mmCIF file of the N, C-alpha and C atoms, coordinates in Angstrom:
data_MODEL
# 
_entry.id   MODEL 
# 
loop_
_atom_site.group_PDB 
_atom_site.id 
_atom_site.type_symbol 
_atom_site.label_atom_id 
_atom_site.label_alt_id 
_atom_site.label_comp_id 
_atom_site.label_asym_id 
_atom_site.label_entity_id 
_atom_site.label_seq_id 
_atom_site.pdbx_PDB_ins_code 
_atom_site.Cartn_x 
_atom_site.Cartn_y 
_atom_site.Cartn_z 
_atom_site.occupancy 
_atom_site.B_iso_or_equiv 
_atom_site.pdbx_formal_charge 
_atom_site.auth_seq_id 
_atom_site.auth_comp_id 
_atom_site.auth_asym_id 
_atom_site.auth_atom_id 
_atom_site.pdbx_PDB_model_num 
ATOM 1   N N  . UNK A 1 1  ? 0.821  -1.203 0.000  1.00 0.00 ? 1  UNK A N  1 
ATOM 2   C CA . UNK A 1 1  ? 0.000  0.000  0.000  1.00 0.00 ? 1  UNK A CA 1 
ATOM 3   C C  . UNK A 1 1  ? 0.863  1.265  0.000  1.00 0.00 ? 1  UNK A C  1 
ATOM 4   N N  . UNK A 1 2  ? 0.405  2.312  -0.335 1.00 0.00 ? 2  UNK A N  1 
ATOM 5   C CA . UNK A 1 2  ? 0.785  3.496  -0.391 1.00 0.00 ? 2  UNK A CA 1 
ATOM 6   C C  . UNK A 1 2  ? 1.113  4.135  0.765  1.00 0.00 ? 2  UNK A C  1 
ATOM 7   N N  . UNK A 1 3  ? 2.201  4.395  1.071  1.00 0.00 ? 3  UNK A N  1 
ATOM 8   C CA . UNK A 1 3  ? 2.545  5.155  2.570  1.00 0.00 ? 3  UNK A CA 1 
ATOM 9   C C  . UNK A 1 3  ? 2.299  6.878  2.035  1.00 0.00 ? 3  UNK A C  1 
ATOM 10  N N  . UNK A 1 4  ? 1.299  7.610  2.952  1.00 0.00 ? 4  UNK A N  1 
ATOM 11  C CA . UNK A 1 4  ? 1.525  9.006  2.984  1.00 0.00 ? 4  UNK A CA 1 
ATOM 12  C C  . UNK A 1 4  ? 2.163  9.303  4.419  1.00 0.00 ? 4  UNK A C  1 
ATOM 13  N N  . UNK A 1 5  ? 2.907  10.044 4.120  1.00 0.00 ? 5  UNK A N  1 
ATOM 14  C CA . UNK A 1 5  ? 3.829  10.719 5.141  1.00 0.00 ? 5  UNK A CA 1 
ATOM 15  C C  . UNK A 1 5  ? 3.398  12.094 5.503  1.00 0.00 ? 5  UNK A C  1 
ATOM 16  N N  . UNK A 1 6  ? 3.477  12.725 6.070  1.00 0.00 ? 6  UNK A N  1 
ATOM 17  C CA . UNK A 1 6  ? 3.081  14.565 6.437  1.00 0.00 ? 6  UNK A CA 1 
ATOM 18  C C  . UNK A 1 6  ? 4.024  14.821 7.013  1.00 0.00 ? 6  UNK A C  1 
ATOM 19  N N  . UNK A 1 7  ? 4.653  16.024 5.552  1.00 0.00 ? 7  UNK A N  1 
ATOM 20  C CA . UNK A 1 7  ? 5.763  16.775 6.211  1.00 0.00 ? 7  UNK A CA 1 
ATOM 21  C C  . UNK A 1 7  ? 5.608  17.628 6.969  1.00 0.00 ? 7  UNK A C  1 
ATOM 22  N N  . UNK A 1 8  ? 6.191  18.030 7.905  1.00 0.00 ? 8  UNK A N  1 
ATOM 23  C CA . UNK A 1 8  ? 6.174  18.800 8.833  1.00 0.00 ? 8  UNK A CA 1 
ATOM 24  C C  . UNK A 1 8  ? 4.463  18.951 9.299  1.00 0.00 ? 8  UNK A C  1 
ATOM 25  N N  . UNK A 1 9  ? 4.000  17.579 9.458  1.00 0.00 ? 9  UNK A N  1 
ATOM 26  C CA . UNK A 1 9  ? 2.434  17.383 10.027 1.00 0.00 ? 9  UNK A CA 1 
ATOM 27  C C  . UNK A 1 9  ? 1.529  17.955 8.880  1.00 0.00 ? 9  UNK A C  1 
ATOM 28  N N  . UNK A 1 10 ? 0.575  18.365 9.240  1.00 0.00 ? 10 UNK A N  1 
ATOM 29  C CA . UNK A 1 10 ? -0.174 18.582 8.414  1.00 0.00 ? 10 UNK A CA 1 
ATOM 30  C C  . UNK A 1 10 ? -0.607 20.174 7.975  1.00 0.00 ? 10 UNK A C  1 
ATOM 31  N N  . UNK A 1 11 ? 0.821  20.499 7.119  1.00 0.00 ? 11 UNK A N  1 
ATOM 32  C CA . UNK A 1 11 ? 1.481  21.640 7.368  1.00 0.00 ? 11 UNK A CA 1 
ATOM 33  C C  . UNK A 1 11 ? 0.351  22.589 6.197  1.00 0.00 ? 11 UNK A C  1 
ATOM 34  N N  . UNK A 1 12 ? -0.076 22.230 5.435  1.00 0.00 ? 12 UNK A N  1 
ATOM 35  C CA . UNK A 1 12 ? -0.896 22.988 4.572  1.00 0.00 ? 12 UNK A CA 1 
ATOM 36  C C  . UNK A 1 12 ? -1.905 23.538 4.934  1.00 0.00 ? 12 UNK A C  1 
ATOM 37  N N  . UNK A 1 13 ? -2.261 22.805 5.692  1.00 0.00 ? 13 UNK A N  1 
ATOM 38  C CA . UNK A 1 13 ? -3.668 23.085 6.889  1.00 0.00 ? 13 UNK A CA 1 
ATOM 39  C C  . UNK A 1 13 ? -3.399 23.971 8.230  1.00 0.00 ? 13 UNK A C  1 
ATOM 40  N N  . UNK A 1 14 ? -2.300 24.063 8.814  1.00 0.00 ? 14 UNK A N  1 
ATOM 41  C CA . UNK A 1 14 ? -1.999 23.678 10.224 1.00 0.00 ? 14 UNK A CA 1 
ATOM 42  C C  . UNK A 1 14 ? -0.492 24.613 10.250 1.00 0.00 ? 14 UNK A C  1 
ATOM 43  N N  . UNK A 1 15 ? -0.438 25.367 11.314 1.00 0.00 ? 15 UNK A N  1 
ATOM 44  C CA . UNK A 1 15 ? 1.021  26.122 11.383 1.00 0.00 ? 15 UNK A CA 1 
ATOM 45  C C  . UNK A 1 15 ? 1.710  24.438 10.951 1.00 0.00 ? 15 UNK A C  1 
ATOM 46  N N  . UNK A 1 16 ? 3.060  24.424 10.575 1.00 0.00 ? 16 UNK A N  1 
ATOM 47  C CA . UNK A 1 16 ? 4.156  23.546 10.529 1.00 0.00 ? 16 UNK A CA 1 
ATOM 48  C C  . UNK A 1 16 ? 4.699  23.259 11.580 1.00 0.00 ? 16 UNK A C  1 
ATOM 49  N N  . UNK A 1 17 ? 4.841  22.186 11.398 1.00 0.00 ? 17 UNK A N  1 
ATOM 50  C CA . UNK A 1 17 ? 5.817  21.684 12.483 1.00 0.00 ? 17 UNK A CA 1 
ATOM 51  C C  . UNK A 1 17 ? 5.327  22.029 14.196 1.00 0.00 ? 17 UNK A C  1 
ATOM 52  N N  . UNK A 1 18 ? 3.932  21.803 14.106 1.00 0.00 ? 18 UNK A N  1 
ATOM 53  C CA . UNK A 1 18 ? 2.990  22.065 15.490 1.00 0.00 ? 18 UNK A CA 1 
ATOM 54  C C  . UNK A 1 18 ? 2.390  21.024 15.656 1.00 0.00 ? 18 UNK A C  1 
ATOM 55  N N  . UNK A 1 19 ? 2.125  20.792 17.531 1.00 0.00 ? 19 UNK A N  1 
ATOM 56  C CA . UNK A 1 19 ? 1.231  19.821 17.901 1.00 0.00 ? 19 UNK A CA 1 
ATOM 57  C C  . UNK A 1 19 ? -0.083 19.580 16.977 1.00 0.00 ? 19 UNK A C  1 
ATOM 58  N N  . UNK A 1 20 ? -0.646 21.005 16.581 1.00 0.00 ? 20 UNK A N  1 
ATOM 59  C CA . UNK A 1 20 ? -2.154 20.743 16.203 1.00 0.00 ? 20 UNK A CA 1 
ATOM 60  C C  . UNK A 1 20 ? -1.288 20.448 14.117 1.00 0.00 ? 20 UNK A C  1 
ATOM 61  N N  . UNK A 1 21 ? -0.632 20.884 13.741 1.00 0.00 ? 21 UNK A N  1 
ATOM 62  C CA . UNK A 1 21 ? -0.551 19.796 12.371 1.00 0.00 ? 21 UNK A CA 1 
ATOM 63  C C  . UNK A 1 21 ? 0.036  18.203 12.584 1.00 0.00 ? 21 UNK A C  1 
ATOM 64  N N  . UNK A 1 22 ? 0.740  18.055 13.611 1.00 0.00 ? 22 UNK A N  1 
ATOM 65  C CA . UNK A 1 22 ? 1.013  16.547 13.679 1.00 0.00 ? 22 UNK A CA 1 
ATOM 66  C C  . UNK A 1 22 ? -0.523 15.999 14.272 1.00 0.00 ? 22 UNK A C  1 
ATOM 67  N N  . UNK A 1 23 ? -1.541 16.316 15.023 1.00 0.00 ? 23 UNK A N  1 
ATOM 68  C CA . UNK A 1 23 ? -2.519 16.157 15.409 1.00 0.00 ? 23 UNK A CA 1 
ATOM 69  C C  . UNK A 1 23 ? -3.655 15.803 13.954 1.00 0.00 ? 23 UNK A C  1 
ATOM 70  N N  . UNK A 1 24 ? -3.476 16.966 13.040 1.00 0.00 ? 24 UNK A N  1 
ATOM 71  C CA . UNK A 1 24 ? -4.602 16.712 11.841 1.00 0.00 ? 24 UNK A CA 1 
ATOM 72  C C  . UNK A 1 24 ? -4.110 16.321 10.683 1.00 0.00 ? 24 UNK A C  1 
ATOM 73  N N  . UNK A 1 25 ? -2.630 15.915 10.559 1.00 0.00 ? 25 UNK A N  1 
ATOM 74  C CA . UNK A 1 25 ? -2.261 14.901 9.955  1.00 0.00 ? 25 UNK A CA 1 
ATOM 75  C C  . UNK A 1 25 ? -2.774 13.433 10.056 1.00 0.00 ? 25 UNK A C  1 
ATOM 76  N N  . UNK A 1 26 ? -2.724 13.216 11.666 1.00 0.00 ? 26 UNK A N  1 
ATOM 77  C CA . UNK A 1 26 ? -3.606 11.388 11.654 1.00 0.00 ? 26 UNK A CA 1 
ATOM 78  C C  . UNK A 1 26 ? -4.874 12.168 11.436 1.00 0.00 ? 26 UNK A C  1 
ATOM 79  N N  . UNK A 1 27 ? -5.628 12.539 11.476 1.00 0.00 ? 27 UNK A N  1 
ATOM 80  C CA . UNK A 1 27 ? -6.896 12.959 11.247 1.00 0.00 ? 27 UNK A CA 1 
ATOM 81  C C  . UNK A 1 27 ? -7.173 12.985 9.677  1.00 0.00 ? 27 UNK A C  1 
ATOM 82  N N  . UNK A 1 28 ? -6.556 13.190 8.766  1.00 0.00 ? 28 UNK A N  1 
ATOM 83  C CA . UNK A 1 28 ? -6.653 13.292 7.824  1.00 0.00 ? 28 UNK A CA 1 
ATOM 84  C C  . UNK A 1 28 ? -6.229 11.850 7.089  1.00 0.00 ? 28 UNK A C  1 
ATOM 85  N N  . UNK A 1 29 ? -5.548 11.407 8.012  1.00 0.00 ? 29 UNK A N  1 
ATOM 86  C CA . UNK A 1 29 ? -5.333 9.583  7.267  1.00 0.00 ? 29 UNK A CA 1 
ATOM 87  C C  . UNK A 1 29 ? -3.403 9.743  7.043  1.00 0.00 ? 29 UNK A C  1 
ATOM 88  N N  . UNK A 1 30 ? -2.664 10.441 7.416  1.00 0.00 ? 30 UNK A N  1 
ATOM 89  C CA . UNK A 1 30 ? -1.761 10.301 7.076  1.00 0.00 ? 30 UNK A CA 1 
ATOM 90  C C  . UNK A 1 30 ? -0.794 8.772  7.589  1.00 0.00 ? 30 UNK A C  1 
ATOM 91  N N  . UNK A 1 31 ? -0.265 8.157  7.365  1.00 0.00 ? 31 UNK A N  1 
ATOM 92  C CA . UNK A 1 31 ? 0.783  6.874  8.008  1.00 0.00 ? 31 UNK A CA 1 
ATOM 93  C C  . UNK A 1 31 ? 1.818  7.316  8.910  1.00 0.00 ? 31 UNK A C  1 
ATOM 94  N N  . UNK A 1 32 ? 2.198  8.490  8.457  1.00 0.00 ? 32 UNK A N  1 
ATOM 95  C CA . UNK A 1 32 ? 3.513  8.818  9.429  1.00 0.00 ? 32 UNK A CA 1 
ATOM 96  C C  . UNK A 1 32 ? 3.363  10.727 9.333  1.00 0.00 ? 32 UNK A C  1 
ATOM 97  N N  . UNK A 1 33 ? 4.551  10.976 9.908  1.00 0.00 ? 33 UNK A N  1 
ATOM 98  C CA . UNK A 1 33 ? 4.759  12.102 9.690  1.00 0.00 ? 33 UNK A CA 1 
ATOM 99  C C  . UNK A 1 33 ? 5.820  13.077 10.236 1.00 0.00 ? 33 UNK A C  1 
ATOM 100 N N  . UNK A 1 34 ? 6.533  13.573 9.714  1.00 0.00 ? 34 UNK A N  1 
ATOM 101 C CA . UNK A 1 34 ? 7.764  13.859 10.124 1.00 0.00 ? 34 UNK A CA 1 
ATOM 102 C C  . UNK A 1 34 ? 7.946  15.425 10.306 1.00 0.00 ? 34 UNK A C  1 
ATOM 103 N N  . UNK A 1 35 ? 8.876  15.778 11.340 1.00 0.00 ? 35 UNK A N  1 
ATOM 104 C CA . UNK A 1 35 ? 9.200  17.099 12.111 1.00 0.00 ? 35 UNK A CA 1 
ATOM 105 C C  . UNK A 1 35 ? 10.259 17.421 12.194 1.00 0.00 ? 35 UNK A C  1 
ATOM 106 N N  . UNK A 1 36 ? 10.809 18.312 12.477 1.00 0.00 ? 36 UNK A N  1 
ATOM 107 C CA . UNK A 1 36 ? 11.718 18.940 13.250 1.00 0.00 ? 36 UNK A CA 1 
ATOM 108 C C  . UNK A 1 36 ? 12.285 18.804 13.931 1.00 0.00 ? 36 UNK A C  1 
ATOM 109 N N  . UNK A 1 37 ? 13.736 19.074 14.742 1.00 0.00 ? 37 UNK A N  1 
ATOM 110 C CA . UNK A 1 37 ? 13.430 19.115 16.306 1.00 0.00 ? 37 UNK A CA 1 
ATOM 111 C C  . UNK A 1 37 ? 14.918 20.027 16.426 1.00 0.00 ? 37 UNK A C  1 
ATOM 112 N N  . UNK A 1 38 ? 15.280 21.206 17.566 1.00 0.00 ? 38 UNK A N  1 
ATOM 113 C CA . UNK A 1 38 ? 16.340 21.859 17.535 1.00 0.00 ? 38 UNK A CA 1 
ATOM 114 C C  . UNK A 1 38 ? 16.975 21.568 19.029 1.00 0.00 ? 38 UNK A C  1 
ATOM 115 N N  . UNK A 1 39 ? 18.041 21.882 19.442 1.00 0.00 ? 39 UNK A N  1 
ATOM 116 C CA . UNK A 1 39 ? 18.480 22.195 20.798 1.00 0.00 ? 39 UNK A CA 1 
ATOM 117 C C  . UNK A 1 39 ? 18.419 23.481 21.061 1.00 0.00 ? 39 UNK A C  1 
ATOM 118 N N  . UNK A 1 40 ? 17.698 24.405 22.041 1.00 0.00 ? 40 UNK A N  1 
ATOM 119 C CA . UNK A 1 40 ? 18.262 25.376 21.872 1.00 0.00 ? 40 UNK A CA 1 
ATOM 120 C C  . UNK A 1 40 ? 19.528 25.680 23.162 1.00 0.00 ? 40 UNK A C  1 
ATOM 121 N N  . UNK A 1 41 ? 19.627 26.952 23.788 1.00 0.00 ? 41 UNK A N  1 
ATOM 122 C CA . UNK A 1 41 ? 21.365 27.518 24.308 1.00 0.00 ? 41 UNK A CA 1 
ATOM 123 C C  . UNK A 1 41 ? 20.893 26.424 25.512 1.00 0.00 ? 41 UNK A C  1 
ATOM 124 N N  . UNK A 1 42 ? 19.758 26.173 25.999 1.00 0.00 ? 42 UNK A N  1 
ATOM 125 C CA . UNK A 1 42 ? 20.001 25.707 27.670 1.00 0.00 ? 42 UNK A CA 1 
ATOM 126 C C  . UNK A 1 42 ? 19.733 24.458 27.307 1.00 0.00 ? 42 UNK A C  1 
ATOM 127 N N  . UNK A 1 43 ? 19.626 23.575 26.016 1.00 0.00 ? 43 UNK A N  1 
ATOM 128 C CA . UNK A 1 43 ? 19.295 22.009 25.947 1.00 0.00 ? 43 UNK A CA 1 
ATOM 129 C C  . UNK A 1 43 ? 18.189 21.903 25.842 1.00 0.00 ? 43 UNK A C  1 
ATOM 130 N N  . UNK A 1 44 ? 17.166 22.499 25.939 1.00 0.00 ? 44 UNK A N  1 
ATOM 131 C CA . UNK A 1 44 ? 15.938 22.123 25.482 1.00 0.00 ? 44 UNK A CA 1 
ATOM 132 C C  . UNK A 1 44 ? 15.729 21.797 24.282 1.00 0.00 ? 44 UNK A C  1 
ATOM 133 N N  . UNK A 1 45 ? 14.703 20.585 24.379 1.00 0.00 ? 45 UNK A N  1 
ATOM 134 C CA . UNK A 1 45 ? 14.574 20.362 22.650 1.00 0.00 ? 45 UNK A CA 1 
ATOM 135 C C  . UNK A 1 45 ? 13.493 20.869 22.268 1.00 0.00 ? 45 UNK A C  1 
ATOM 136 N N  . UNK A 1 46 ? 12.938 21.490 20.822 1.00 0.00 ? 46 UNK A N  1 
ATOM 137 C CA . UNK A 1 46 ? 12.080 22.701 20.512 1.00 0.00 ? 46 UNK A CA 1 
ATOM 138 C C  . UNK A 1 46 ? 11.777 22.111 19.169 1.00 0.00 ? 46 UNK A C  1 
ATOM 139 N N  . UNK A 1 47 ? 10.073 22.116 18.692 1.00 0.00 ? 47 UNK A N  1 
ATOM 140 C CA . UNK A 1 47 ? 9.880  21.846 17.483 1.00 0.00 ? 47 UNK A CA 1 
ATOM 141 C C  . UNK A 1 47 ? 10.135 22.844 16.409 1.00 0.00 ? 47 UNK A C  1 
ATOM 142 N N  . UNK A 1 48 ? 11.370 22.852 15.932 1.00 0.00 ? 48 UNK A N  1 
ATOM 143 C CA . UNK A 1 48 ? 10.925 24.065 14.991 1.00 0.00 ? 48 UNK A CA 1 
ATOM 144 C C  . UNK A 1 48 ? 12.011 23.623 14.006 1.00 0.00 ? 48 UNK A C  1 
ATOM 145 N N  . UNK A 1 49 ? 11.320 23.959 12.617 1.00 0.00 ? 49 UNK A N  1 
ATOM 146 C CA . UNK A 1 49 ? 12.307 23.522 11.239 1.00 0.00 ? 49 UNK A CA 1 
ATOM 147 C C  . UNK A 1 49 ? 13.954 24.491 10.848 1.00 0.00 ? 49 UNK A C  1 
ATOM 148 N N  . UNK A 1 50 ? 13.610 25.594 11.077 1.00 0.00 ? 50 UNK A N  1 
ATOM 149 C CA . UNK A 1 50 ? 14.573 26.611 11.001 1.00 0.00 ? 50 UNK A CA 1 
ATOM 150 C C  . UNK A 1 50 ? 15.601 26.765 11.836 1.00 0.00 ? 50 UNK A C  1 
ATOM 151 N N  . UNK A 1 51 ? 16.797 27.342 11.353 1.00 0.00 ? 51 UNK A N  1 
ATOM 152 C CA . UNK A 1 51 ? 17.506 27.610 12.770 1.00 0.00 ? 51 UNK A CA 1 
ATOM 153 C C  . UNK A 1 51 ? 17.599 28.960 13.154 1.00 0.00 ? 51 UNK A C  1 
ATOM 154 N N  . UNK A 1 52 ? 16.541 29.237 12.594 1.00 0.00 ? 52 UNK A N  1 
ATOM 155 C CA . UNK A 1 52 ? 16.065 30.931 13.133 1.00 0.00 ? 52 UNK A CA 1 
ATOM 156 C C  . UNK A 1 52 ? 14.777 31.039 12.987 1.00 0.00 ? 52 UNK A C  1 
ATOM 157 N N  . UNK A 1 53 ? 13.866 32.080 13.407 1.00 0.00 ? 53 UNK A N  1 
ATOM 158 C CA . UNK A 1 53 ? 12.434 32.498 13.636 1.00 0.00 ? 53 UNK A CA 1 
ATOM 159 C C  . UNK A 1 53 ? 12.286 33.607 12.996 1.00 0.00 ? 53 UNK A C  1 
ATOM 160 N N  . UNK A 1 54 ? 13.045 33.712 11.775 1.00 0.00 ? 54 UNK A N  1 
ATOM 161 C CA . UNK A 1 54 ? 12.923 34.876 10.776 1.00 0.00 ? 54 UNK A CA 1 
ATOM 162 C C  . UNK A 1 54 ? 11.413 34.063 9.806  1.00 0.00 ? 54 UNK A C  1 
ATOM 163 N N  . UNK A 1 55 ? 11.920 33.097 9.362  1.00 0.00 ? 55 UNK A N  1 
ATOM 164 C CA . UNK A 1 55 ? 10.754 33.371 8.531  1.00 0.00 ? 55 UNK A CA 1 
ATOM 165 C C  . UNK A 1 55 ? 9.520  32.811 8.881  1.00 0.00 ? 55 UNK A C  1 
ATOM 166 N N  . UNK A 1 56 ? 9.109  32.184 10.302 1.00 0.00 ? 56 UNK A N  1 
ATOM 167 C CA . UNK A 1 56 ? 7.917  32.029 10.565 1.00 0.00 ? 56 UNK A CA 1 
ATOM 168 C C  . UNK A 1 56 ? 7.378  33.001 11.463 1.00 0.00 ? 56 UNK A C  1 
ATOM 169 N N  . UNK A 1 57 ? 8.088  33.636 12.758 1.00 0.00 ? 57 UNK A N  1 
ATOM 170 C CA . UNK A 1 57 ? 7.657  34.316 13.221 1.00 0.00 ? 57 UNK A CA 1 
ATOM 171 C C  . UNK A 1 57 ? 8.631  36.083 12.973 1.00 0.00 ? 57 UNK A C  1 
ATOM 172 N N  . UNK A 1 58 ? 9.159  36.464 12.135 1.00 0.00 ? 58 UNK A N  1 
ATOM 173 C CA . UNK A 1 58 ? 9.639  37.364 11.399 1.00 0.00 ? 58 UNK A CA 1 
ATOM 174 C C  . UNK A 1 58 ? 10.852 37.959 12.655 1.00 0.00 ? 58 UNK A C  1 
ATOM 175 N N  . UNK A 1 59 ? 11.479 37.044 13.338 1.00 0.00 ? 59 UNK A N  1 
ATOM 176 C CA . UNK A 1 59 ? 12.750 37.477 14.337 1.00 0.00 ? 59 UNK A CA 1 
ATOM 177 C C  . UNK A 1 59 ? 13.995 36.862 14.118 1.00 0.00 ? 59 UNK A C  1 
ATOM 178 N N  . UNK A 1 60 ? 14.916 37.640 14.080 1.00 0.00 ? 60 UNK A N  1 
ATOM 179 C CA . UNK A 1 60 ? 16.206 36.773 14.300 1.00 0.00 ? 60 UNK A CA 1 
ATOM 180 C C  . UNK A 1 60 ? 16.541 36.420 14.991 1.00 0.00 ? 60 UNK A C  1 
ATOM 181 N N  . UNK A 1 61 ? 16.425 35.480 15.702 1.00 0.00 ? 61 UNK A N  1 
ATOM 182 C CA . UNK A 1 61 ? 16.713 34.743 17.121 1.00 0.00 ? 61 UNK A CA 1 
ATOM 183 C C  . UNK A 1 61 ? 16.962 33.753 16.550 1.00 0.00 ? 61 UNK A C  1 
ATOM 184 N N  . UNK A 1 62 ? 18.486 33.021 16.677 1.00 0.00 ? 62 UNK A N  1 
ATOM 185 C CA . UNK A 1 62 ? 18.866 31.775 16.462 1.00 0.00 ? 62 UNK A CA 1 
ATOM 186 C C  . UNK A 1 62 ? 18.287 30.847 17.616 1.00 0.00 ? 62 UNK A C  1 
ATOM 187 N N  . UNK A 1 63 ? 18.240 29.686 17.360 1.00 0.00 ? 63 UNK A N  1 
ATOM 188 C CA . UNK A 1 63 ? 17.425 29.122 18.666 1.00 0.00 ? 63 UNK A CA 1 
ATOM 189 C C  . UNK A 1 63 ? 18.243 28.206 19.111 1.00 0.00 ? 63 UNK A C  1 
ATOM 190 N N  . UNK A 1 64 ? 19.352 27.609 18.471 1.00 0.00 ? 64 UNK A N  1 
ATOM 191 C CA . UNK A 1 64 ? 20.504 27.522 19.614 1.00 0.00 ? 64 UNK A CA 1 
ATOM 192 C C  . UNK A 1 64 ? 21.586 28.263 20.308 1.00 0.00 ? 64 UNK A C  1 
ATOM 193 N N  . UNK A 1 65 ? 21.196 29.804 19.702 1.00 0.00 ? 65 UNK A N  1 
ATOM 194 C CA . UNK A 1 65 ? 21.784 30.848 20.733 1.00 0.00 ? 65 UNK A CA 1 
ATOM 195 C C  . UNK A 1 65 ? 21.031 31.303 22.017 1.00 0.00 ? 65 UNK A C  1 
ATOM 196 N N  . UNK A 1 66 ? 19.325 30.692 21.730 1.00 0.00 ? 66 UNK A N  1 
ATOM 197 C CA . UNK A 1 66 ? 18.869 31.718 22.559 1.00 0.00 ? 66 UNK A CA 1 
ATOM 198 C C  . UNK A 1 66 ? 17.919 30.538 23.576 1.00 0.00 ? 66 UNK A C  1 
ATOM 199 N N  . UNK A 1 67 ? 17.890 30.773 24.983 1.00 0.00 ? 67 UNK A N  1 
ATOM 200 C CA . UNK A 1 67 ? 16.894 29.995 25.703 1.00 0.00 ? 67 UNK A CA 1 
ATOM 201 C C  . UNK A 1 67 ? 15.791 29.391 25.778 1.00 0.00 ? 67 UNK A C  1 
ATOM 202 N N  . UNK A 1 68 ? 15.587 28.779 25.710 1.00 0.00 ? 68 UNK A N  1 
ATOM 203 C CA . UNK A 1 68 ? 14.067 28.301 25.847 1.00 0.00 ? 68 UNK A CA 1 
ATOM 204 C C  . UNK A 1 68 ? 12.250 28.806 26.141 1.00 0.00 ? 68 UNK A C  1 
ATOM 205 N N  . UNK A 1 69 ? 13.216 29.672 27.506 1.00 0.00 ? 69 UNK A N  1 
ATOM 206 C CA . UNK A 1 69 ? 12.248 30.318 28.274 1.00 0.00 ? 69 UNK A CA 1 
ATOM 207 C C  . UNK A 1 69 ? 12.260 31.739 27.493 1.00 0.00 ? 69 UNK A C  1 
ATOM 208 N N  . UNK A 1 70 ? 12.956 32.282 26.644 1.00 0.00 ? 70 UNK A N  1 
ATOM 209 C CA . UNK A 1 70 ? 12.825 33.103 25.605 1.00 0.00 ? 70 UNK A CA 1 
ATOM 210 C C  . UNK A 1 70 ? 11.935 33.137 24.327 1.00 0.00 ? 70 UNK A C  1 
ATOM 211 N N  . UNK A 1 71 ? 12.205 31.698 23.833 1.00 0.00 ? 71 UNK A N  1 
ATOM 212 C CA . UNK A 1 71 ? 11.899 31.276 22.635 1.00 0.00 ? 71 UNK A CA 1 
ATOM 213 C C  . UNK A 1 71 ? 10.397 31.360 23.124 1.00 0.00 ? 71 UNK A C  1 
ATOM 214 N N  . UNK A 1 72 ? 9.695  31.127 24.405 1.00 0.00 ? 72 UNK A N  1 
ATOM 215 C CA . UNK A 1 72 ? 8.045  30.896 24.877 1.00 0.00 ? 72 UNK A CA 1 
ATOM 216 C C  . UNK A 1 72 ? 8.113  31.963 24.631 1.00 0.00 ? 72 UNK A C  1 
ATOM 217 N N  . UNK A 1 73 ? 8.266  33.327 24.646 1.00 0.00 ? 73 UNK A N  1 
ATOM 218 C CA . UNK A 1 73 ? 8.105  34.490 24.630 1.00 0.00 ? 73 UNK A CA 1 
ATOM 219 C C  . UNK A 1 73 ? 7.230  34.938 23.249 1.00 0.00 ? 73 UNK A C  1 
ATOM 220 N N  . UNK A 1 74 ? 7.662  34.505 22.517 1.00 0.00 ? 74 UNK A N  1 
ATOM 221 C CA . UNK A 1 74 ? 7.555  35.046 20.933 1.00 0.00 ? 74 UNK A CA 1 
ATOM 222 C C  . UNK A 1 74 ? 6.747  33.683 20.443 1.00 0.00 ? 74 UNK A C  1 
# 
């Protein structure tokens, strides 16, 4: 059978690389589905595709320069 995969969840629908697109990816019938994942400065691991927040949330904040408890901020 045909495997569908959802990149970065069910990203067409759904911010990317978020609980609620990996959420309406199985909802939609997907088999799998694949993400992200970063360290940022204090070790936390963080869903996000980029290694900056320029082009989803329009900041330059590298996110393994910058904290965790920062990154909640924005």
């Amino acid at each position: 059978p045909t495997e569908i995969v959802a990149h970065r969840g069910a990203s067409a629908d759904a911010p990317e690389n978020t609980l609620a697109a990996l959420a309406l990816a199985w909802e939609q019938g997907a088999d799998a589905s694949e993400f992200d994942v970063r360290l940022t400065r204090d070790g936390r691991i963080v869903a996000v595709h980029d290694d900056t927040l320029a082009r989803t949330a329009g900041l330059p904040l590298r996110i393994a320069r910058t904290d965790a408890a920062e990154l909640r901020r924005h």
